[in-house]
Short mmCIF file of C-alpha atoms in Angstrom, two decimals:
data_model
loop_
_atom_site.label_atom_id
_atom_site.label_comp_id
_atom_site.label_asym_id
_atom_site.label_seq_id
_atom_site.Cartn_x
_atom_site.Cartn_y
_atom_site.Cartn_z
CA MET A 1 0.00 0.00 0.00
CA LEU A 2 1.33 3.44 -0.94
CA THR A 3 1.71 5.84 1.96
CA ASP A 4 3.30 8.68 -0.02
CA TYR A 5 2.66 10.14 -3.42
CA ASP A 6 4.64 8.17 -6.02
CA PRO A 7 4.73 9.84 -9.46
CA ILE A 8 6.26 6.74 -11.09
CA PHE A 9 3.42 4.52 -9.88
CA TYR A 10 0.72 6.94 -11.00
CA SER A 11 2.46 7.58 -14.31
CA ARG A 12 2.51 3.86 -15.03
CA LEU A 13 -1.11 3.46 -13.92
CA LEU A 14 -2.39 6.35 -16.02
CA THR A 15 -0.45 5.28 -19.10
CA SER A 16 -1.68 1.71 -18.66
CA LEU A 17 -5.29 2.87 -18.37
CA THR A 18 -4.99 5.05 -21.47
CA LEU A 19 -3.35 2.34 -23.55
CA ALA A 20 -5.81 -0.31 -22.35
CA PHE A 21 -8.72 1.88 -23.46
CA HIS A 22 -7.12 3.10 -26.66
CA ILE A 23 -6.00 -0.31 -27.88
CA LEU A 24 -9.62 -1.44 -28.21
CA PHE A 25 -10.36 1.38 -30.65
CA ALA A 26 -6.97 1.05 -32.32
CA THR A 27 -7.65 -2.64 -32.99
CA ILE A 28 -11.07 -1.85 -34.43
CA GLY A 29 -9.53 1.03 -36.37
CA VAL A 30 -7.15 -1.37 -38.10
CA GLY A 31 -9.47 -4.33 -38.63
CA ILE A 32 -12.83 -2.82 -39.56
CA PRO A 33 -11.59 -0.96 -42.68
CA PHE A 34 -10.17 -4.24 -43.96
CA LEU A 35 -13.54 -5.97 -43.43
CA ILE A 36 -15.33 -3.08 -45.14
CA MET A 37 -12.98 -3.47 -48.09
CA VAL A 38 -13.63 -7.22 -48.29
CA ALA A 39 -17.41 -6.75 -48.17
CA HIS A 40 -17.31 -3.97 -50.75
CA TRP A 41 -15.14 -6.00 -53.12
CA VAL A 42 -17.31 -9.13 -52.78
CA GLY A 43 -20.37 -6.99 -53.47
CA ILE A 44 -18.82 -5.69 -56.67
CA LYS A 45 -17.55 -9.09 -57.84
CA LYS A 46 -20.86 -10.84 -57.16
CA ASN A 47 -22.98 -7.83 -58.10
CA ASP A 48 -24.66 -8.33 -54.71
CA ASN A 49 -26.21 -5.29 -53.07
CA HIS A 50 -26.34 -7.03 -49.69
CA TYR A 51 -22.55 -7.00 -49.39
CA LEU A 52 -22.42 -3.40 -50.59
CA LEU A 53 -24.90 -2.46 -47.89
CA LEU A 54 -22.75 -4.33 -45.37
CA ALA A 55 -19.80 -2.14 -46.29
CA ARG A 56 -21.95 0.98 -46.14
CA ARG A 57 -23.39 0.28 -42.68
CA TRP A 58 -20.09 -0.90 -41.22
CA ALA A 59 -18.47 2.32 -42.45
CA ARG A 60 -21.08 4.43 -40.67
CA GLY A 61 -20.39 2.76 -37.37
CA PHE A 62 -16.65 2.86 -37.95
CA VAL A 63 -16.69 6.67 -38.04
CA ILE A 64 -17.89 6.76 -34.42
CA THR A 65 -15.06 4.53 -33.21
CA VAL A 66 -12.54 6.59 -35.18
CA ALA A 67 -13.68 9.73 -33.34
CA VAL A 68 -13.10 8.08 -29.95
CA GLY A 69 -9.79 6.65 -31.15
CA VAL A 70 -8.61 10.13 -32.10
CA VAL A 71 -9.30 11.42 -28.59
CA THR A 72 -7.53 8.54 -26.85
CA GLY A 73 -4.65 8.66 -29.32
CA THR A 74 -4.21 12.35 -28.59
CA ALA A 75 -4.24 11.56 -24.87
CA ILE A 76 -1.43 9.06 -25.37
CA GLY A 77 0.66 11.64 -27.19
CA LEU A 78 0.16 14.15 -24.38
CA GLN A 79 0.93 11.63 -21.67
CA LEU A 80 4.09 10.37 -23.31
CA ASN A 81 5.51 13.89 -23.24
CA LEU A 82 4.19 14.84 -19.81
CA LEU A 83 4.67 11.58 -17.92
CA TRP A 84 7.72 10.11 -19.64
CA PRO A 85 9.99 13.08 -20.48
CA GLN A 86 13.28 11.18 -20.18
CA PHE A 87 12.05 8.38 -22.41
CA MET A 88 10.76 10.84 -25.00
CA SER A 89 14.07 12.70 -24.94
CA PHE A 90 15.77 9.40 -25.73
CA ALA A 91 13.16 8.31 -28.28
CA GLN A 92 13.01 11.62 -30.15
CA GLN A 93 16.66 11.27 -31.06
CA VAL A 94 16.37 7.71 -32.37
CA ILE A 95 12.82 6.59 -33.10
CA ALA A 96 10.93 9.84 -33.83
CA LEU A 97 10.44 9.04 -37.53
CA PRO A 98 7.67 6.41 -37.11
CA PHE A 99 5.83 8.77 -34.73
CA PHE A 100 5.71 11.32 -37.56
CA LEU A 101 4.81 8.73 -40.19
CA GLU A 102 2.00 7.37 -38.01
CA THR A 103 0.41 10.82 -37.92
CA PHE A 104 0.77 11.17 -41.68
CA ALA A 105 -0.83 7.73 -42.19
CA PHE A 106 -3.78 8.75 -40.02
CA PHE A 107 -4.29 11.92 -42.06
CA ILE A 108 -4.53 9.83 -45.23
CA GLU A 109 -7.01 7.46 -43.55
CA ALA A 110 -9.21 10.25 -42.19
CA ILE A 111 -9.28 12.26 -45.44
CA PHE A 112 -10.22 9.33 -47.66
CA LEU A 113 -12.69 7.92 -45.10
CA GLY A 114 -14.67 11.15 -45.35
CA ILE A 115 -14.54 11.09 -49.14
CA TYR A 116 -15.54 7.41 -49.21
CA LEU A 117 -18.51 7.96 -46.90
CA TYR A 118 -19.96 10.92 -48.76
CA THR A 119 -19.53 9.65 -52.29
CA TRP A 120 -21.77 6.60 -52.22
CA ASP A 121 -23.90 6.43 -55.37
CA ARG A 122 -21.95 9.34 -56.88
CA PHE A 123 -19.93 7.34 -59.43
CA LYS A 124 -21.12 5.41 -62.46
CA SER A 125 -18.42 2.82 -61.81
CA LYS A 126 -18.61 1.02 -58.45
CA VAL A 127 -14.93 0.21 -58.75
CA THR A 128 -14.06 3.92 -58.70
CA HIS A 129 -15.78 4.33 -55.34
CA PHE A 130 -14.13 1.16 -54.07
CA LEU A 131 -10.69 2.56 -54.93
CA LEU A 132 -11.32 5.45 -52.54
CA LEU A 133 -11.43 2.89 -49.73
CA LEU A 134 -7.95 1.55 -50.40
CA PRO A 135 -6.12 4.56 -48.84
CA VAL A 136 -8.30 4.12 -45.74
CA VAL A 137 -7.19 0.50 -45.35
CA ILE A 138 -3.58 1.30 -46.16
CA GLY A 139 -3.56 4.30 -43.82
CA SER A 140 -5.10 2.43 -40.88
CA SER A 141 -2.75 -0.54 -41.25
CA ALA A 142 0.22 1.78 -41.77
CA SER A 143 -0.65 3.57 -38.52
CA ALA A 144 -0.44 0.24 -36.70
CA LEU A 145 2.78 -0.58 -38.54
CA PHE A 146 4.55 2.63 -37.52
CA ILE A 147 3.44 2.73 -33.89
CA THR A 148 4.30 -0.94 -33.46
CA MET A 149 7.76 -0.17 -34.80
CA VAL A 150 8.21 2.12 -31.78
CA ASN A 151 7.14 -0.64 -29.41
CA ALA A 152 9.44 -3.10 -31.17
CA PHE A 153 12.32 -0.67 -30.74
CA MET A 154 11.60 -0.45 -27.01
CA ASN A 155 11.92 -4.23 -26.77
CA THR A 156 14.98 -4.61 -29.01
CA PRO A 157 16.72 -1.21 -29.30
CA HIS A 158 18.67 -0.89 -32.52
CA GLY A 159 20.24 1.70 -34.80
CA PHE A 160 22.44 3.74 -32.46
CA THR A 161 25.51 3.67 -30.25
CA PHE A 162 25.31 4.60 -26.55
CA ILE A 163 28.63 5.74 -25.09
CA ASP A 164 29.04 7.44 -21.71
CA GLY A 165 25.37 8.34 -21.63
CA GLN A 166 25.43 9.90 -25.09
CA LEU A 167 23.63 8.73 -28.22
CA THR A 168 25.85 8.58 -31.30
CA SER A 169 25.82 7.02 -34.77
CA ILE A 170 22.03 7.27 -34.91
CA GLN A 171 20.39 5.45 -37.83
CA PRO A 172 16.61 6.15 -37.81
CA ILE A 173 15.78 3.59 -40.51
CA ALA A 174 17.74 0.86 -38.73
CA ALA A 175 15.95 1.77 -35.48
CA MET A 176 12.58 1.34 -37.19
CA PHE A 177 13.52 -2.11 -38.47
CA SER A 178 14.62 -3.56 -35.15
CA PRO A 179 14.72 -7.36 -34.66
CA ALA A 180 11.30 -7.36 -32.94
CA MET A 181 9.58 -5.45 -35.76
CA PRO A 182 8.60 -8.26 -38.19
CA THR A 183 6.86 -10.56 -35.70
CA LYS A 184 5.30 -7.74 -33.68
CA VAL A 185 3.85 -5.93 -36.70
CA ALA A 186 2.57 -9.15 -38.25
CA HIS A 187 0.97 -10.24 -34.98
CA VAL A 188 -0.68 -6.84 -34.38
CA LEU A 189 -2.18 -6.69 -37.88
CA SER A 190 -3.33 -10.31 -38.01
CA SER A 191 -4.90 -10.20 -34.54
CA ALA A 192 -6.65 -6.90 -35.38
CA TYR A 193 -8.25 -8.45 -38.47
CA LEU A 194 -9.23 -11.55 -36.47
CA THR A 195 -10.72 -9.54 -33.60
CA SER A 196 -12.69 -7.24 -35.88
CA ALA A 197 -14.06 -10.19 -37.83
CA PHE A 198 -15.35 -11.78 -34.60
CA LEU A 199 -16.87 -8.51 -33.40
CA LEU A 200 -18.84 -8.08 -36.62
CA ALA A 201 -19.74 -11.78 -36.63
CA MET A 202 -21.04 -11.36 -33.08
CA LEU A 203 -23.49 -8.70 -34.25
CA SER A 204 -24.79 -10.94 -37.04
CA ALA A 205 -25.09 -13.92 -34.68
CA VAL A 206 -27.13 -11.81 -32.23
CA ALA A 207 -29.46 -10.74 -35.05
CA ILE A 208 -30.01 -14.32 -36.22
CA LEU A 209 -30.62 -15.57 -32.67
CA ARG A 210 -33.28 -12.90 -32.29
CA GLY A 211 -35.12 -14.29 -35.29
CA ARG A 212 -33.94 -11.80 -37.89
CA THR A 213 -33.37 -14.38 -40.60
CA HIS A 214 -32.95 -12.12 -43.62
CA VAL A 215 -30.24 -13.44 -45.90
CA TYR A 216 -28.30 -10.21 -45.28
CA HIS A 217 -27.40 -11.38 -41.77
CA LYS A 218 -26.39 -14.84 -42.97
CA LYS A 219 -24.16 -13.39 -45.67
CA ALA A 220 -22.56 -11.09 -43.10
CA LEU A 221 -21.93 -14.00 -40.74
CA HIS A 222 -20.47 -16.18 -43.46
CA LEU A 223 -18.15 -13.42 -44.67
CA THR A 224 -16.87 -12.50 -41.21
CA MET A 225 -16.41 -16.07 -39.97
CA THR A 226 -14.57 -17.11 -43.13
CA THR A 227 -12.27 -14.13 -42.66
CA ALA A 228 -11.86 -15.04 -38.99
CA ALA A 229 -10.82 -18.60 -39.89
CA ILE A 230 -8.14 -17.30 -42.25
CA PHE A 231 -6.66 -14.90 -39.72
CA ALA A 232 -6.96 -17.38 -36.86
CA VAL A 233 -4.48 -19.56 -38.76
CA SER A 234 -2.17 -16.66 -39.60
CA THR A 235 -2.24 -15.41 -36.00
CA ALA A 236 -1.34 -18.87 -34.71
CA ILE A 237 1.58 -19.18 -37.14
CA ILE A 238 2.85 -15.70 -36.26
CA GLY A 239 2.45 -16.53 -32.57
CA ASP A 240 4.73 -19.54 -33.03
CA LEU A 241 7.31 -17.32 -34.75
CA SER A 242 6.97 -14.82 -31.89
CA GLY A 243 7.85 -17.56 -29.41
CA LYS A 244 11.02 -18.30 -31.36
CA PHE A 245 11.83 -14.59 -31.46
CA LEU A 246 11.51 -14.37 -27.67
CA ALA A 247 13.76 -17.39 -27.23
CA GLU A 248 16.48 -15.63 -29.20
CA TYR A 249 16.13 -11.96 -28.25
CA GLN A 250 14.13 -11.85 -24.99
CA PRO A 251 14.62 -15.25 -23.34
CA GLU A 252 13.89 -13.80 -19.90
CA LYS A 253 10.36 -12.84 -21.04
CA LEU A 254 9.71 -16.33 -22.41
CA ALA A 255 11.10 -17.93 -19.25
CA ALA A 256 8.88 -15.74 -17.05
CA ALA A 257 5.85 -16.53 -19.22
CA GLU A 258 6.41 -20.26 -18.73
CA TRP A 259 7.77 -20.18 -15.17
CA HIS A 260 10.89 -21.84 -16.52
CA PHE A 261 13.45 -21.12 -13.82
CA GLU A 262 16.30 -23.52 -14.57
CA THR A 263 18.06 -23.82 -17.91
CA SER A 264 17.29 -27.28 -19.26
CA THR A 265 16.65 -29.38 -22.33
CA GLU A 266 13.35 -31.10 -23.19
CA ALA A 267 11.56 -28.21 -21.49
CA PRO A 268 7.81 -28.68 -20.92
CA LEU A 269 5.14 -26.07 -21.57
CA LEU A 270 3.15 -25.14 -18.46
CA ILE A 271 -0.54 -24.31 -18.60
CA GLY A 272 -2.13 -22.74 -15.54
CA GLY A 273 -0.86 -23.70 -12.12
CA VAL A 274 0.04 -21.94 -8.90
CA LEU A 275 3.49 -20.70 -7.93
CA THR A 276 4.70 -21.13 -4.34
CA GLU A 277 7.06 -18.78 -2.50
CA ASP A 278 10.05 -20.98 -3.35
CA ASN A 279 9.15 -20.95 -7.07
CA GLU A 280 7.66 -24.43 -7.07
CA VAL A 281 4.88 -24.88 -9.63
CA LYS A 282 1.78 -26.79 -8.50
CA TYR A 283 -1.40 -27.88 -10.27
CA ALA A 284 -0.11 -26.95 -13.73
CA LEU A 285 -0.73 -28.99 -16.86
CA LYS A 286 2.65 -29.87 -18.32
CA ILE A 287 3.04 -30.64 -22.01
CA PRO A 288 6.36 -32.50 -22.42
CA TRP A 289 8.98 -30.96 -24.77
CA ALA A 290 6.51 -28.30 -25.94
CA LEU A 291 8.52 -25.30 -24.69
CA SER A 292 11.66 -26.55 -26.41
CA ILE A 293 9.66 -27.01 -29.61
CA LEU A 294 8.11 -23.53 -29.29
CA ALA A 295 11.50 -21.94 -28.67
CA HIS A 296 13.70 -23.83 -31.11
CA ASN A 297 11.59 -26.32 -33.12
CA ASP A 298 13.51 -29.09 -31.38
CA PRO A 299 12.08 -31.19 -28.51
CA TYR A 300 15.60 -31.67 -27.12
CA ALA A 301 16.72 -28.05 -27.39
CA GLU A 302 17.99 -26.15 -24.38
CA VAL A 303 15.77 -23.34 -23.07
CA THR A 304 17.34 -20.65 -20.90
CA GLY A 305 15.94 -20.45 -17.36
CA LEU A 306 14.93 -17.28 -15.52
CA GLN A 307 17.57 -17.83 -12.86
CA GLU A 308 20.20 -16.72 -15.37
CA TRP A 309 19.15 -13.11 -14.67
CA PRO A 310 19.42 -11.13 -11.42
CA SER A 311 16.11 -10.96 -9.57
CA GLU A 312 15.85 -7.19 -10.12
CA LEU A 313 15.96 -7.72 -13.92
CA GLN A 314 13.40 -10.52 -14.05
CA PRO A 315 9.95 -9.73 -15.50
CA PRO A 316 6.94 -10.07 -13.16
CA LEU A 317 5.82 -13.70 -13.04
CA VAL A 318 2.16 -12.72 -13.47
CA VAL A 319 2.86 -12.67 -17.23
CA HIS A 320 2.40 -16.47 -17.13
CA TYR A 321 -1.35 -16.04 -16.70
CA LEU A 322 -1.50 -13.31 -19.35
CA PHE A 323 0.29 -15.58 -21.81
CA ASP A 324 -1.95 -18.55 -21.00
CA GLY A 325 -5.11 -16.47 -21.31
CA MET A 326 -4.09 -15.07 -24.69
CA ILE A 327 -3.24 -18.53 -26.04
CA ALA A 328 -6.43 -20.12 -24.66
CA ILE A 329 -8.65 -17.49 -26.28
CA GLY A 330 -6.77 -17.84 -29.55
CA ILE A 331 -7.43 -21.59 -29.55
CA TYR A 332 -11.12 -21.01 -28.78
CA LEU A 333 -11.52 -18.50 -31.61
CA THR A 334 -9.79 -20.84 -34.05
CA ILE A 335 -12.03 -23.77 -33.12
CA ILE A 336 -15.22 -21.73 -33.42
CA ALA A 337 -14.22 -20.16 -36.74
CA PHE A 338 -13.34 -23.49 -38.30
CA ALA A 339 -16.45 -25.13 -36.87
CA PHE A 340 -18.59 -22.56 -38.66
CA VAL A 341 -16.70 -22.94 -41.94
CA LEU A 342 -16.89 -26.74 -41.80
CA PHE A 343 -20.58 -26.72 -40.85
CA SER A 344 -21.36 -24.32 -43.70
CA ARG A 345 -19.82 -26.81 -46.14
CA SER A 346 -21.65 -29.77 -44.63
CA LYS A 347 -25.08 -30.89 -45.68
CA VAL A 348 -25.63 -32.50 -42.29
CA MET A 349 -24.62 -29.78 -39.82
CA ASN A 350 -26.42 -26.44 -39.47
CA GLN A 351 -23.99 -23.55 -39.09
CA TYR A 352 -26.78 -21.38 -37.71
CA ASN A 353 -27.58 -23.63 -34.74
CA LYS A 354 -28.07 -21.82 -31.45
CA LEU A 355 -25.05 -23.31 -29.68
CA LEU A 356 -22.60 -22.25 -32.37
CA LEU A 357 -24.19 -18.80 -32.63
CA ARG A 358 -23.82 -18.34 -28.87
CA CYS A 359 -20.19 -19.42 -29.10
CA ILE A 360 -19.62 -16.82 -31.83
CA ILE A 361 -21.23 -14.15 -29.64
CA ILE A 362 -18.93 -15.07 -26.75
CA GLY A 363 -16.00 -14.91 -29.17
CA GLY A 364 -16.48 -11.15 -29.72
CA PRO A 365 -15.64 -9.94 -26.20
CA LEU A 366 -13.11 -12.75 -25.78
CA ALA A 367 -11.22 -11.51 -28.86
CA LEU A 368 -11.01 -8.04 -27.32
CA LEU A 369 -9.85 -9.58 -24.05
CA ALA A 370 -7.11 -11.46 -25.91
CA VAL A 371 -5.91 -8.16 -27.39
CA GLU A 372 -5.74 -6.67 -23.89
CA LEU A 373 -3.91 -9.70 -22.51
CA GLY A 374 -1.44 -9.66 -25.38
CA TRP A 375 -0.71 -5.98 -24.88
CA MET A 376 -0.25 -6.47 -21.11
CA PHE A 377 2.04 -9.43 -21.72
CA THR A 378 4.19 -7.35 -24.06
CA GLU A 379 4.43 -4.35 -21.74
CA ILE A 380 4.67 -6.08 -18.35
CA GLY A 381 7.01 -8.72 -19.77
CA ARG A 382 9.45 -5.96 -20.76
CA GLN A 383 9.76 -4.70 -17.19
CA PRO A 384 11.78 -3.35 -15.45
CA TRP A 385 12.86 -1.65 -18.69
CA VAL A 386 11.19 1.06 -20.74
CA VAL A 387 13.96 0.67 -23.34
CA VAL A 388 15.46 -2.75 -22.79
CA GLY A 389 19.07 -2.59 -21.69
CA TYR A 390 19.29 1.21 -21.78
CA MET A 391 16.63 2.88 -19.64
CA MET A 392 14.72 1.59 -16.63
CA THR A 393 11.02 2.41 -16.37
CA SER A 394 11.74 4.35 -13.17
CA GLU A 395 14.33 6.44 -15.02
CA GLY A 396 11.96 7.44 -17.81
CA ALA A 397 9.06 8.68 -15.66
CA THR A 398 8.25 12.17 -14.47
CA THR A 399 8.82 13.40 -10.94
CA ALA A 400 6.07 16.03 -11.19
CA ALA A 401 3.15 16.35 -8.82
CA HIS A 402 -0.58 15.87 -9.46
CA VAL A 403 -0.31 12.80 -11.70
CA ASP A 404 -2.88 11.17 -9.38
CA ASP A 405 -5.30 13.99 -10.17
CA MET A 406 -4.68 13.46 -13.89
CA LEU A 407 -5.52 9.78 -13.39
CA LEU A 408 -8.97 10.63 -12.03
CA LEU A 409 -9.56 13.18 -14.79
CA PHE A 410 -8.66 10.82 -17.63
CA ALA A 411 -10.48 7.87 -16.07
CA SER A 412 -13.66 9.98 -16.03
CA LEU A 413 -13.05 11.00 -19.63
CA TYR A 414 -12.65 7.38 -20.79
CA LEU A 415 -15.79 6.32 -18.93
CA LEU A 416 -17.75 9.11 -20.61
CA LEU A 417 -16.29 8.28 -24.04
CA GLY A 418 -16.98 4.56 -23.67
CA ILE A 419 -20.61 5.03 -22.62
CA THR A 420 -21.23 7.68 -25.28
CA CYS A 421 -19.72 5.53 -28.03
CA LEU A 422 -21.86 2.51 -27.12
CA LEU A 423 -25.04 4.59 -26.86
CA VAL A 424 -24.48 6.34 -30.18
CA LEU A 425 -23.74 3.07 -31.98
CA TYR A 426 -26.76 1.36 -30.41
CA ARG A 427 -29.16 4.15 -31.32
CA MET A 428 -27.68 4.59 -34.78
CA PHE A 429 -28.43 1.01 -35.78
CA SER A 430 -31.44 0.20 -33.58
CA GLN A 431 -33.42 3.22 -34.82
CA TYR A 432 -32.56 2.45 -38.44
CA PRO A 433 -32.45 -1.37 -38.63
CA VAL A 434 -31.08 -3.02 -41.71
CA GLU A 435 -34.45 -4.51 -42.60
CA GLN A 436 -35.86 -1.01 -42.98
CA GLU A 437 -32.94 0.09 -45.14
CA LEU A 438 -33.20 -3.05 -47.24
CA LYS A 439 -36.86 -2.33 -47.86
CA GLU A 440 -36.23 1.32 -48.71
CA ARG A 441 -33.53 0.36 -51.21
CA GLY A 442 -35.57 -2.43 -52.72
CA PHE A 443 -33.04 -5.15 -51.87
#
């Protein structure tokens, strides 16, 4: 329990709250434009107005989430400069370029999103209107690319020389393409597409369960679940590559995630369990050789144990549960997505049965939870560093007063934004249901 004001604690808490809230809208901001593009393209290729209406309605809702994402993204920018001045002083010299490019990518996304929204039915060629959507998708994904480059740099700093506390030989491009960049960017993009597909599928599943059996809802569910199945596979493959990256570049994070304390060969993978005070693992499910396979593709490979690092440099062991939760949800989403795809191709099974629809509905919030768990695993697993090997988290934070007051202020803001966003989206679509729009358009 804190007895005195601790600016480092409150800085970490406020930044964590902001990122936890923002990442939900950032994930939607990356994934939804891609799903809109898929629906729009399918509508053009099949000359199917239902898919075109899907794209149109999804785009309307997407604008609301973009507005909230802009506010929370601005808050992050402010807090990085106010709460982490030493880190930003370091970062601005080495990794400032992707910060700038991320802003530029967002401008492209926002400009073309407005043009795309207000030019429906204005072109003789549907393809011309579709092409206006491409910069939106590219801009949103590029935003994720550039900001993830910064996070990758924080985990595997690259592109500079640090001598006697001074940065020299700075190479901004090399810093952007740090060793962590490929797997982190791929995982962020793939998981964003997967999560967004499940969120949209959840809405269609709810509609069908409520007896709204128009073919529009079934087409929407089929499109989103097929997309989810594709990205469930890609996310799993990238996750395996991420495990191998950790084994090579951040073995302490992998060891903490698996409570692997002693360096050994034929290392098992631990699922669940309870850790005692003397680091003895109880009640865990052990999968023989699995950790060695995850780390090195070899069941007999040696995996470095956490005891190789001083206790003050070891990540918090709670990351084990974050890692397990993320993996468990990923497996669930994969099973449900493939079950729907297989059932839809079977003449015996009904892909619209109530049990599967309920599982799809559960998959929506679970996908968002997996995103949160993955982000927390990345950030907490990097501790005690803000820039691994160069700057401790405690060294990067502010020493200013009143951060606790800022925490209350921003928490109230996020609560207001979250409630407002949900209410606006609910009223937008409940007061103008798709059946009414279908009837008005003669579909």
